[in-house]
Coordinates of C-alpha atoms and ligand atoms in Angstrom, one line a residue:
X1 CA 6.6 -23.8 -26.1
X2 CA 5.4 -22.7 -29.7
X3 CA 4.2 -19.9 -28.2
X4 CA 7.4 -18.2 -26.9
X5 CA 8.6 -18.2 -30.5
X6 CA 9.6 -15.0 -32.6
X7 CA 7.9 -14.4 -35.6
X8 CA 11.1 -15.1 -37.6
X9 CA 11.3 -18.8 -35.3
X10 CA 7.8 -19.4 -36.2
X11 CA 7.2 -19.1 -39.7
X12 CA 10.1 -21.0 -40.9
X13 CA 9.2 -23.5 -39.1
X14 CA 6.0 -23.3 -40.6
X15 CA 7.4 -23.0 -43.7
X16 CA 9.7 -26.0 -43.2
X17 CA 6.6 -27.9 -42.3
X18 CA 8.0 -28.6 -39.0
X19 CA 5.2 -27.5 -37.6
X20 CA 1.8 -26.9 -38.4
X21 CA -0.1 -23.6 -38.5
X22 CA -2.9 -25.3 -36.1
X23 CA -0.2 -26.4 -33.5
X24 CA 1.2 -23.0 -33.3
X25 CA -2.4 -21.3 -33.2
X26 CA -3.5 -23.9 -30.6
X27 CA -0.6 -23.1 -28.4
X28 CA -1.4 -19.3 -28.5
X29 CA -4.9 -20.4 -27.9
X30 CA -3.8 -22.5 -24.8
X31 CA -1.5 -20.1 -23.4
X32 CA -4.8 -17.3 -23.3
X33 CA -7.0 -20.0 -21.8
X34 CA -4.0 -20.5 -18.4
X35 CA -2.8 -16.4 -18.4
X36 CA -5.8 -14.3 -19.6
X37 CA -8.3 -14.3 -16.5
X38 CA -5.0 -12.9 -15.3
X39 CA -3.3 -10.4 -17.7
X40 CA -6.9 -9.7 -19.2
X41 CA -5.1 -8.8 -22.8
X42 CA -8.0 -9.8 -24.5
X43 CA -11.4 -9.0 -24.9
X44 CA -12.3 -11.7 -27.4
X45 CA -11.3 -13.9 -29.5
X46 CA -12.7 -16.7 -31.9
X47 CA -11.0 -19.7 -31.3
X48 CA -13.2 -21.9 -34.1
X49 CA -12.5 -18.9 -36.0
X50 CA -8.7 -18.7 -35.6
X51 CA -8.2 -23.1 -36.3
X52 CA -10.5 -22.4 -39.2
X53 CA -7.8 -19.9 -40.7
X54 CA -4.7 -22.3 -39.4
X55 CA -6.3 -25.3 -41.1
X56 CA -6.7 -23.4 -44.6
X57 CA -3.0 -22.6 -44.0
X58 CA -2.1 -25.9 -43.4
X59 CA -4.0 -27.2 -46.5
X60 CA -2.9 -24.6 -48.8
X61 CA 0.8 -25.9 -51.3
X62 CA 4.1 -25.2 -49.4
X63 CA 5.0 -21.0 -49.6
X64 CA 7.4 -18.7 -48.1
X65 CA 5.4 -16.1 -47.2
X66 CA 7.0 -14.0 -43.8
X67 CA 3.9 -14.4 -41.7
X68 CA 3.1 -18.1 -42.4
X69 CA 1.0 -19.7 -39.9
X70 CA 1.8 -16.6 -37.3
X71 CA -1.2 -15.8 -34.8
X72 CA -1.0 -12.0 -34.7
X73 CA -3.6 -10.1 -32.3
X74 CA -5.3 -7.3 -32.9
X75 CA -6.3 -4.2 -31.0
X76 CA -9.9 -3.2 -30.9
X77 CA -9.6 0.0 -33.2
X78 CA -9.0 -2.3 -36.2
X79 CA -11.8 -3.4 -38.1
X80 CA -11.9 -7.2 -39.2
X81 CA -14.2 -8.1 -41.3
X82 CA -17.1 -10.2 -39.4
X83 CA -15.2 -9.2 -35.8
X84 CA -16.4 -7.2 -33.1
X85 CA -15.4 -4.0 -33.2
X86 CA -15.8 -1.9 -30.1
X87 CA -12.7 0.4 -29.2
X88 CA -13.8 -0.7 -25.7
X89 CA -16.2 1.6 -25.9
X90 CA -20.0 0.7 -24.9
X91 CA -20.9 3.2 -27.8
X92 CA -20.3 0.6 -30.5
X93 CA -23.0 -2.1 -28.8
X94 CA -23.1 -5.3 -30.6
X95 CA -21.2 -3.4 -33.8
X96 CA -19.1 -6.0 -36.5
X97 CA -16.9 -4.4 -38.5
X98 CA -18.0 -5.1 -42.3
X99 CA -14.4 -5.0 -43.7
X100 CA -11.1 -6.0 -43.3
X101 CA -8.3 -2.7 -42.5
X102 CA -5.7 -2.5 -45.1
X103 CA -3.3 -4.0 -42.4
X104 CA -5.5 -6.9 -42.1
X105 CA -5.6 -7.7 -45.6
X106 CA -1.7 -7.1 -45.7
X107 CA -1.4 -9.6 -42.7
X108 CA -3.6 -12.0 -44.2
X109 CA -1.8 -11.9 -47.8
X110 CA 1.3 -13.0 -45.6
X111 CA -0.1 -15.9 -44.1
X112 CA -0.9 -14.6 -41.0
X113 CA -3.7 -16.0 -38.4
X114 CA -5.3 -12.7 -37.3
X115 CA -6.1 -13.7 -33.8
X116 CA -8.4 -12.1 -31.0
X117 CA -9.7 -8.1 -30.0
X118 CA -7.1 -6.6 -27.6
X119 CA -8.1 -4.4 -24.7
X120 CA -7.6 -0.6 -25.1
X121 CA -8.3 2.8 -23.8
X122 CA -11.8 4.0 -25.3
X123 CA -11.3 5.1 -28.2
X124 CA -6.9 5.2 -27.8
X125 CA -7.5 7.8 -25.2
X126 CA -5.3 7.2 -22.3
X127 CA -2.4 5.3 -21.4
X128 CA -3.1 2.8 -18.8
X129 CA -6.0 0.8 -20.0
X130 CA -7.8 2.0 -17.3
X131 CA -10.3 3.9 -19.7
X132 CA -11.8 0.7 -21.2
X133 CA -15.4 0.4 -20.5
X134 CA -14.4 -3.7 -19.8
X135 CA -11.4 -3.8 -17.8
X136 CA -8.0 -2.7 -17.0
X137 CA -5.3 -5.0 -18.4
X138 CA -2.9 -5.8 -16.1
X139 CA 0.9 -5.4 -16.5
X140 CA 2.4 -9.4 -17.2
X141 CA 5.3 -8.4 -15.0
X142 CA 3.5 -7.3 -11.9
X143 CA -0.1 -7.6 -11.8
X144 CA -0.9 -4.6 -9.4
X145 CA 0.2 -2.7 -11.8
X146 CA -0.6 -1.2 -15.9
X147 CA 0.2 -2.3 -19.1
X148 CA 0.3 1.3 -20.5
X149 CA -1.9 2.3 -23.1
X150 CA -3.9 3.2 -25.3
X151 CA -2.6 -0.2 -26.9
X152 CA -2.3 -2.0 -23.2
X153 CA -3.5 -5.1 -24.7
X154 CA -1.5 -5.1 -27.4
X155 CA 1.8 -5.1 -25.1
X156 CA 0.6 -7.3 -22.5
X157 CA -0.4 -9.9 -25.1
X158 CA 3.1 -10.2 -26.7
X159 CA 4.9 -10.1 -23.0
X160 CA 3.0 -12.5 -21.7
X161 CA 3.2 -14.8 -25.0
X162 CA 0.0 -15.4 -25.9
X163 CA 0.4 -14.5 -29.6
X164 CA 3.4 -13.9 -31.5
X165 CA 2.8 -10.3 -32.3
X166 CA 0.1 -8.0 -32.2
X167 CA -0.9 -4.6 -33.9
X168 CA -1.4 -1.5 -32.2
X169 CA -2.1 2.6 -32.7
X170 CA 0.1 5.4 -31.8
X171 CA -1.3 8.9 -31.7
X172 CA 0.9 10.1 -28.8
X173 CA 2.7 7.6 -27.8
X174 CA 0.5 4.2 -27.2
X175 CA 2.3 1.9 -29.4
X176 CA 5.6 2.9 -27.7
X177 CA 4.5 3.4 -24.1
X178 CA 3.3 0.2 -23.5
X179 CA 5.5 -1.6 -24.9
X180 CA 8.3 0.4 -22.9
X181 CA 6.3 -0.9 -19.8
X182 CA 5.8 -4.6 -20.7
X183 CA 9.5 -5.3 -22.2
X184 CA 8.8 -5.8 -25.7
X185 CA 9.4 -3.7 -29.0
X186 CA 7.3 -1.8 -30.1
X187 CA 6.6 0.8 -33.6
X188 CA 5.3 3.6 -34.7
X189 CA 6.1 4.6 -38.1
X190 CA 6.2 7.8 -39.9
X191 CA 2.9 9.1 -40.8
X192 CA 1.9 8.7 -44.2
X193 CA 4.0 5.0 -44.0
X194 CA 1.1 3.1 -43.3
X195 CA -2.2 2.7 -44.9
X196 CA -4.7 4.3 -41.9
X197 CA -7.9 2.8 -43.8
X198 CA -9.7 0.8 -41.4
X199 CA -8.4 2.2 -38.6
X200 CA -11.3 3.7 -36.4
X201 CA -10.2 7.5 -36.2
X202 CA -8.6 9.2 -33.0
X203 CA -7.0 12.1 -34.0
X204 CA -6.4 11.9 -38.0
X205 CA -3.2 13.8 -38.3
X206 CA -1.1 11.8 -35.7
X207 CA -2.6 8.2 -35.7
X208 CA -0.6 5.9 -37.2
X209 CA -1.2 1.5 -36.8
X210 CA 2.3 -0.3 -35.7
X211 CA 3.4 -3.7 -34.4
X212 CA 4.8 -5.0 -30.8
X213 CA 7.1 -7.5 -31.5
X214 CA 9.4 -9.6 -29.1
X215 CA 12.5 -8.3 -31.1
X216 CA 13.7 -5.8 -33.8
X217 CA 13.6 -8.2 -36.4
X218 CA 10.1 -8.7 -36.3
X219 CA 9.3 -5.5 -35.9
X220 CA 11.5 -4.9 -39.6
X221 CA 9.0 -8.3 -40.5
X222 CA 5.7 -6.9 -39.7
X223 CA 6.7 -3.1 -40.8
X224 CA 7.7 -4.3 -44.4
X225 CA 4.4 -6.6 -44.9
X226 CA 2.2 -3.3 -43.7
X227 CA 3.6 -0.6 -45.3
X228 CA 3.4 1.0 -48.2
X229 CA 1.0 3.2 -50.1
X230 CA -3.0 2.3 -50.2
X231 CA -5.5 3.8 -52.8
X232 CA -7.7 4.1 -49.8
X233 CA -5.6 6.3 -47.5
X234 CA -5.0 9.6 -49.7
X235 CA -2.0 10.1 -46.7
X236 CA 0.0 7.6 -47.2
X237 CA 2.5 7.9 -49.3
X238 CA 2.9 7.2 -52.8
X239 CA 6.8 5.4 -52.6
X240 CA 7.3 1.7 -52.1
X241 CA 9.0 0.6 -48.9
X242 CA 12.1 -1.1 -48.8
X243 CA 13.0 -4.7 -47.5
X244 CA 13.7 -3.2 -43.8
X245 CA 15.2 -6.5 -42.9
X246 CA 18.2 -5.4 -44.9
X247 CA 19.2 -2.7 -42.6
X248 CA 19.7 -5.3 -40.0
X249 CA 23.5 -5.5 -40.4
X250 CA 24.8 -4.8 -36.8
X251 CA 26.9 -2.3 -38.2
X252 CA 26.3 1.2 -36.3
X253 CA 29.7 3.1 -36.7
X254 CA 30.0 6.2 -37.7
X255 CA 26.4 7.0 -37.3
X256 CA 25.5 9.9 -35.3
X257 CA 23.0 9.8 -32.4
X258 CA 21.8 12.7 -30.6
X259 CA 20.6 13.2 -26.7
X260 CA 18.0 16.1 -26.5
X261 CA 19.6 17.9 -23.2
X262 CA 15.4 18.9 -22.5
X263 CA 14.8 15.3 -22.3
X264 CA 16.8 14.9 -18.7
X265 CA 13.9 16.4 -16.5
X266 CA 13.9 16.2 -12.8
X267 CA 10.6 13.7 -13.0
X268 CA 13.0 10.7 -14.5
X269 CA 12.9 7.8 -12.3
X270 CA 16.8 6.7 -11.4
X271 CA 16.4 3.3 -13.1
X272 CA 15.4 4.6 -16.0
X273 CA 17.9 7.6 -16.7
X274 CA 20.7 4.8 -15.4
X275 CA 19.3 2.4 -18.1
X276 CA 19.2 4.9 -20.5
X277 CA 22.6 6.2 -19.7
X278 CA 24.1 2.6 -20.1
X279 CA 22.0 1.6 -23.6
X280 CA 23.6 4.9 -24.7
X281 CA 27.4 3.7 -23.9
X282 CA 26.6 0.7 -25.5
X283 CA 26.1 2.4 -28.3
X284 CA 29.1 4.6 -28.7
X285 CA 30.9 1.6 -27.9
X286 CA 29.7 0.1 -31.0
X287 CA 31.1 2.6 -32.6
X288 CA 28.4 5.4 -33.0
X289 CA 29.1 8.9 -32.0
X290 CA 26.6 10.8 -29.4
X291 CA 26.1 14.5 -29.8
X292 CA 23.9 16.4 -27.6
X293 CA 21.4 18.2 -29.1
X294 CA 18.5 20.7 -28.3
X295 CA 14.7 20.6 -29.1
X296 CA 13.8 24.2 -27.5
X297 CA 9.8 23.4 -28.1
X298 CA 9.9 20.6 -26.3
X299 CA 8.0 22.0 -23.3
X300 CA 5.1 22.9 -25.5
X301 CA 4.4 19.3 -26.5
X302 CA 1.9 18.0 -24.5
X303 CA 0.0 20.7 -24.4
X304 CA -0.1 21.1 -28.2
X305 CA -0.8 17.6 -28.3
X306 CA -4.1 18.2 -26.1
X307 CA -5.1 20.9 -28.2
X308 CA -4.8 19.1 -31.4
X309 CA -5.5 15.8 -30.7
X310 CA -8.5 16.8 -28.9
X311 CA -9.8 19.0 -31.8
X312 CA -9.3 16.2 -34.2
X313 CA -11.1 13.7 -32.0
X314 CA -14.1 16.0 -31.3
X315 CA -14.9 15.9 -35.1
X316 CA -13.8 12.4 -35.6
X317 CA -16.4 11.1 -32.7
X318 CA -19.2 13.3 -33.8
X319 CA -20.4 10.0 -36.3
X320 CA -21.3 7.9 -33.2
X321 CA -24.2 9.2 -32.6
X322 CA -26.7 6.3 -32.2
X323 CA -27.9 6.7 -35.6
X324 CA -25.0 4.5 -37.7
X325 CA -23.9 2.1 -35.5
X326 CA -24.4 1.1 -31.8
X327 CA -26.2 1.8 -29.0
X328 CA -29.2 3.9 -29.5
X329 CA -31.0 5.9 -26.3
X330 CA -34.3 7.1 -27.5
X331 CA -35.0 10.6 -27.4
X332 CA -38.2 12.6 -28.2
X333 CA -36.3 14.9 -31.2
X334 CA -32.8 13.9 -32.6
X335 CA -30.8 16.2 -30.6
X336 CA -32.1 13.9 -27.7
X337 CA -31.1 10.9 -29.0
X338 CA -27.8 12.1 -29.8
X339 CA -26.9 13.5 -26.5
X340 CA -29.0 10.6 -24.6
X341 CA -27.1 8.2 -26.6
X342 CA -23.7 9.6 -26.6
X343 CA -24.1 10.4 -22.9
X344 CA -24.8 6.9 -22.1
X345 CA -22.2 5.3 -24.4
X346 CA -18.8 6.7 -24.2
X347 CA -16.8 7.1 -20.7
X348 CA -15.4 9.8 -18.8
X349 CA -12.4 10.8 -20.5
X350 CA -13.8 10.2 -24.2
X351 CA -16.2 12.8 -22.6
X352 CA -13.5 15.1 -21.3
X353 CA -11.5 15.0 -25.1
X354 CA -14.9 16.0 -26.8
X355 CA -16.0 18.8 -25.0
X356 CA -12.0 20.4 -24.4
X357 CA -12.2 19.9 -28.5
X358 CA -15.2 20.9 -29.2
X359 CA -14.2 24.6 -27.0
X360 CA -10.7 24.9 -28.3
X361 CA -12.4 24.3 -31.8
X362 CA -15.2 27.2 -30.7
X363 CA -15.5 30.7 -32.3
X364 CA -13.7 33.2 -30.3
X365 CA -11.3 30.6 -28.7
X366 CA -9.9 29.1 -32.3
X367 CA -7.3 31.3 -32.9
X368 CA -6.3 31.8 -29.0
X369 CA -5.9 27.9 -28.9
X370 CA -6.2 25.7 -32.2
X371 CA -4.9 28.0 -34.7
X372 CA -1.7 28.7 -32.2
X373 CA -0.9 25.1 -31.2
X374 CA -1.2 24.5 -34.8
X375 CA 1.8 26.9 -35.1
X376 CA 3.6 25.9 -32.5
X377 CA 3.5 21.7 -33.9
X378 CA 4.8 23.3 -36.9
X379 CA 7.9 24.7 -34.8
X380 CA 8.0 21.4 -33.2
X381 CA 8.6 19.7 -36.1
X382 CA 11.3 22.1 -37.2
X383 CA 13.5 21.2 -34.1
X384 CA 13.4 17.7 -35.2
X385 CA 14.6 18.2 -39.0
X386 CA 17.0 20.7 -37.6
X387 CA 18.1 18.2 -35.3
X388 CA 18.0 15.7 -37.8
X389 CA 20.8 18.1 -40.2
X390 CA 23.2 16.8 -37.9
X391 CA 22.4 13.7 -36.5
X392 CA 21.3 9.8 -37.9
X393 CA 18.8 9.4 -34.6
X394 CA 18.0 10.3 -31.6
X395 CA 17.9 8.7 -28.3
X396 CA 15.6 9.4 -25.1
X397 CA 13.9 7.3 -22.7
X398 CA 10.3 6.1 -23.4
X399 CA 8.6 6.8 -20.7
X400 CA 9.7 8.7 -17.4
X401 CA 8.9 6.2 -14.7
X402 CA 8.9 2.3 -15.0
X403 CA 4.6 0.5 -14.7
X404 CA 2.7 2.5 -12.4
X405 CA -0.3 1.1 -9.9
X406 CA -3.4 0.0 -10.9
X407 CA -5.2 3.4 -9.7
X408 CA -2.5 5.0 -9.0
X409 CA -3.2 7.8 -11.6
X410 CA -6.4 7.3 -12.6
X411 CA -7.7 10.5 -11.1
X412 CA -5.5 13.1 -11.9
X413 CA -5.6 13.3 -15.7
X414 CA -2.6 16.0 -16.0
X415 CA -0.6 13.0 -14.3
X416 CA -1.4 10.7 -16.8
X417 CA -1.2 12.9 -19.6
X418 CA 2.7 13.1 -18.3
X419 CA 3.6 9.6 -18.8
X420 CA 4.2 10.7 -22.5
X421 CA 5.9 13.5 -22.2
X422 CA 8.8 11.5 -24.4
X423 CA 6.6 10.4 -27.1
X424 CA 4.1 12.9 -28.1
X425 CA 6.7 15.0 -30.0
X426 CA 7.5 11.9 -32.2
X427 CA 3.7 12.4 -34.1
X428 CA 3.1 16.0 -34.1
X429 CA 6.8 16.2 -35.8
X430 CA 5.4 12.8 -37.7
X431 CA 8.7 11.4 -37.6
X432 CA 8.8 7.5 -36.4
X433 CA 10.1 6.1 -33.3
X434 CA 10.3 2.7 -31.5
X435 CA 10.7 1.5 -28.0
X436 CA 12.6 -1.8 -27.3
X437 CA 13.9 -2.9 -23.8
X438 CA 17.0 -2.1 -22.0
X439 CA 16.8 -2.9 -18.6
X440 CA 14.7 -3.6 -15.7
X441 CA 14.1 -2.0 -12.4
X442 CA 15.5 -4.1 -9.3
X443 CA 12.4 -4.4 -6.7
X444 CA 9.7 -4.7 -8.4
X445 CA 11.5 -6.2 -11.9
X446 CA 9.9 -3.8 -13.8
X447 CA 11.2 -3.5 -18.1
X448 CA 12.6 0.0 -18.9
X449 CA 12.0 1.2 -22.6
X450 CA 14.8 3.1 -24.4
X451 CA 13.1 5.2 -27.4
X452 CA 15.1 5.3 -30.7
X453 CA 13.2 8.1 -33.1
X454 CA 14.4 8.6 -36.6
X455 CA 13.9 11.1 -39.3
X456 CA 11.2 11.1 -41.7
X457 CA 11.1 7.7 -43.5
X458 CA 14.1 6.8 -41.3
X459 CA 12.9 3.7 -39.9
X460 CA 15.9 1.9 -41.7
X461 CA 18.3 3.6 -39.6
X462 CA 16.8 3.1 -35.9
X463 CA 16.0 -0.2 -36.7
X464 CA 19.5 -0.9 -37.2
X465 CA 20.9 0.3 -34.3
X466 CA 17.6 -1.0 -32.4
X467 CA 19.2 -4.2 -33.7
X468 CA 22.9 -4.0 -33.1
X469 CA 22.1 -2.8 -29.6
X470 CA 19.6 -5.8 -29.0
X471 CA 22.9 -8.1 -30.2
X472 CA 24.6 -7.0 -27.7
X473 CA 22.2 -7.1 -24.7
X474 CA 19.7 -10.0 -23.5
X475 CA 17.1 -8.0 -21.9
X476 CA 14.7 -8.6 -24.7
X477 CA 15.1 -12.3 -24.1
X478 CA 13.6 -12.3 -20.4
X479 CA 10.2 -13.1 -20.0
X480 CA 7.6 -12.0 -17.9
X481 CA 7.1 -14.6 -15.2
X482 CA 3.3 -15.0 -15.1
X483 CA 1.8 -18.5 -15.7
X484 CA 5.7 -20.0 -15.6
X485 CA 6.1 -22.0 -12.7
Ligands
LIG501 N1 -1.8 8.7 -24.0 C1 -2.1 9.6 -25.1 C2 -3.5 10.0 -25.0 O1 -4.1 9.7 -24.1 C3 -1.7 8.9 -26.4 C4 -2.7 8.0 -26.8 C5 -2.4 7.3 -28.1 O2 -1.3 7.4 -28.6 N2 -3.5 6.8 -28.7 O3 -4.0 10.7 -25.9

């Protein structure tokens, strides 16, 4: 099954001409067509669209290029050029995007077939999928329950094989929850690694765009072909990226790793500390050294995070506003429009983000709120390159609890706001972090994520011991069962 491959598997085949680009495409293509009405990764894709770019590839003189003939998908807050681009929101209507991200272009330079929309939370808010304005994705593993989110479609798409990788965004932790709940790898980098242009705005100082991948190599693949600095970001950084595939040596000893003691809260599901606990052996076996460490502010992280992130998003969301693009409700006088129109086009808790924003954001509360949590991400951050004087990485679980139900939190906001209590930190500290599996849950199977974060432009070092770990382990090799049989 062409489909099943890695990215490294793939393009060399491609390379080697074993294969053609339109073969792999096609079995991407198929495997959509028998899972999707299932796993409901995707809210579109072009199919004419996608054999159109695999037939150029397949016509063009032999190259090497990393991505050759490699269907990647794409979360619906990236704009392709001539795609729909909706953040499954309503708000965006019938929008196209008129240009390609700088990650697309980067993909495309690489040979990549940039392959379908992938279902989200509106606008990256959430982390179940259950705030699309389409539908919920479901989890490939267990189909009552979530993918995660905000990149839920990203996640479900790679576990359930229907592309060979896919992009996402991680503001607070919706490239690596996911992943953590469908059992693959997944990203975020350090902000400022990645070129942000094209990427529809969230919450400007954490976003950052990162791949799911079915192992750490491609993960080191994808990161080296879309990083690096972009004339069009101003905050990315100007300092070329290295060949991250090099740091891929198996060779973790000496290194030091440290276990934040605030990380081992009474909420942590069994399964997932014993997973955790295990991963971590593994690794001192290998020869790494574990250290406990502290991160004192870790208690104020989420809510910093909703202060911030909230803010940020309350200005970035003012453009939709039925004038540029979109939906547009008519109203007697502007201000109509604009509030008929936004009231009509986003959902609940897009809703919910504005207006906390828009208050902590408000004369009289600024200080009190903004101008403190702003203080208090600066402390944050100072834990981490404290933390980081004495150690290589750092080691936590990914998410406190395995999947959940299909409902199960969709109410209670402060309950889903805690499923990243283990990511957040990672982008108000901007410091990178993956998620790769390390074990499953008994009954339900259900992937467990172990969360490597690394210091500022340290993605080097917790890809290599992402890697030697993943040598030593097969639980990235199991596959979800859906559509198997
Ligand atoms: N779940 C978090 C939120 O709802 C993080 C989302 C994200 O990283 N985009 O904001």
């Amino acid at each position: 099954m062409l489909n099943e491959l890695t990215i490294a598997e793939a393009a060399a085949r491609v390379r080697a001409k074993e294969i053609s680009a339109r073969e792999l495409t096609q079995a991407c293509i198929d495997r959509v067509k028998k899972v999707d009405g299932q796993v409901r990764a995707f809210l579109s894709y072009d199919e004419a669209d996608a054999l159109a770019q695999a037939a150029a590839i397949d016509a063009a003189p032999a190259s090497d290029k990393p991505l050759l003939g490699v269907p990647i998908g794409i979360k619906d807050v990236l704009s392709v050029k001539g795609h729909p681009l909706n953040c499954s929101s309503k708000i965006l209507g019938n929008f196209r995007a008129v240009y390609d991200a700088t990650v697309i272009s980067r993909l495309r330079d690489a040979g990549a077939i940039i392959f379908g929309r992938l279902n989200m939370d509106e606008f990256a808010m959430g982390s179940s999928t259950e705030n699309s304005a389409f539908f919920t994705t479901r989890n490939p593993w267990d189909l009552d329950r979530i993918p995660g989110g905000s990149s839920g479609g990203s996640a479900a798409a790679v576990a359930a094989d229907e592309c060979i990788a896919t992009l996402g965004s991680d503001t607070g932790g919706s490239i690596r929850q996911p992943a953590a709940l469908c059992g693959c790898v997944g990203f975020k980098p350090t902000y400022g690694r990645v070129s942000r242009y094209g990427l529809v705005a969230f919450a400007s100082s954490l976003d950052q765009i990162g791949p799911f991948t079915k192992d750490i190599r491609d993960a080191a693949t994808l990161l080296n072909v879309i990083s690096g600095h972009d004339d069009l970001d101003s905050t990315s950084v100007p300092q070329a990226a290295p060949d991250y595939t090099k740091a891929l040596d198996g060779n973790i000893k000496g290194l030091k790793i440290g276990l934040p003691k605030e990380y081992m809260i009474g909420g942590l599901d069994p399964e997932v500390k014993a997973a955790v606990s295990a991963a971590v052996d593994n690794l001192q076996k290998q020869g790494a050294e574990v250290v406990e460490i502290s991160l004192p502010h870790t208690d104020y992280a989420v809510a910093v995070y909703y202060i911030i992130a909230t803010a940020e998003a309350s200005a970035n969301l003012a453009r939709f506003d039925g004038i540029r693009y979109g939906i547009r409700e008519d109203g007697a006088d502007p201000v109509e429009l604009y509030s008929k129109t936004r009231g009509a086009g986003f959902g609940a808790e897009v809703k919910r983000r504005i207006i906390l924003g828009t208050y902590v954001l408000s004369s009289g509360y600024y200080d009190a709120f903004y101008l403190r949590a702003q203080k208090v991400r600066t402390l944050i951050r100072q834990d981490f390159l404290k933390a980081f004087e004495k150690v290589d990485a750092i080691v936590t679980p990914t998410t406190p609890t395995p999947a959940f139900k299909v409902g199960e939190k969709s109410d209670d906001p402060l309950q889903m706001y805690l499923s990243d209590i283990f990511t957040i930190s990672c982008n108000l500290a901007g410091i990178c972090g993956l998620s790769m599996p390390c074990g499953f849950t008994k009954s339900p199977k259900l992937p467990i994520g172990l969360q490597l974060l690394g210091k500022p432009f340290g993605e080097e070092t917790i890809l290599k011991i992402g890697h030697a770990y993943e040598q030593s382990t097969n639980w990235h090799t199991q596959r979800a069962p859906i559509g198997r049989a």
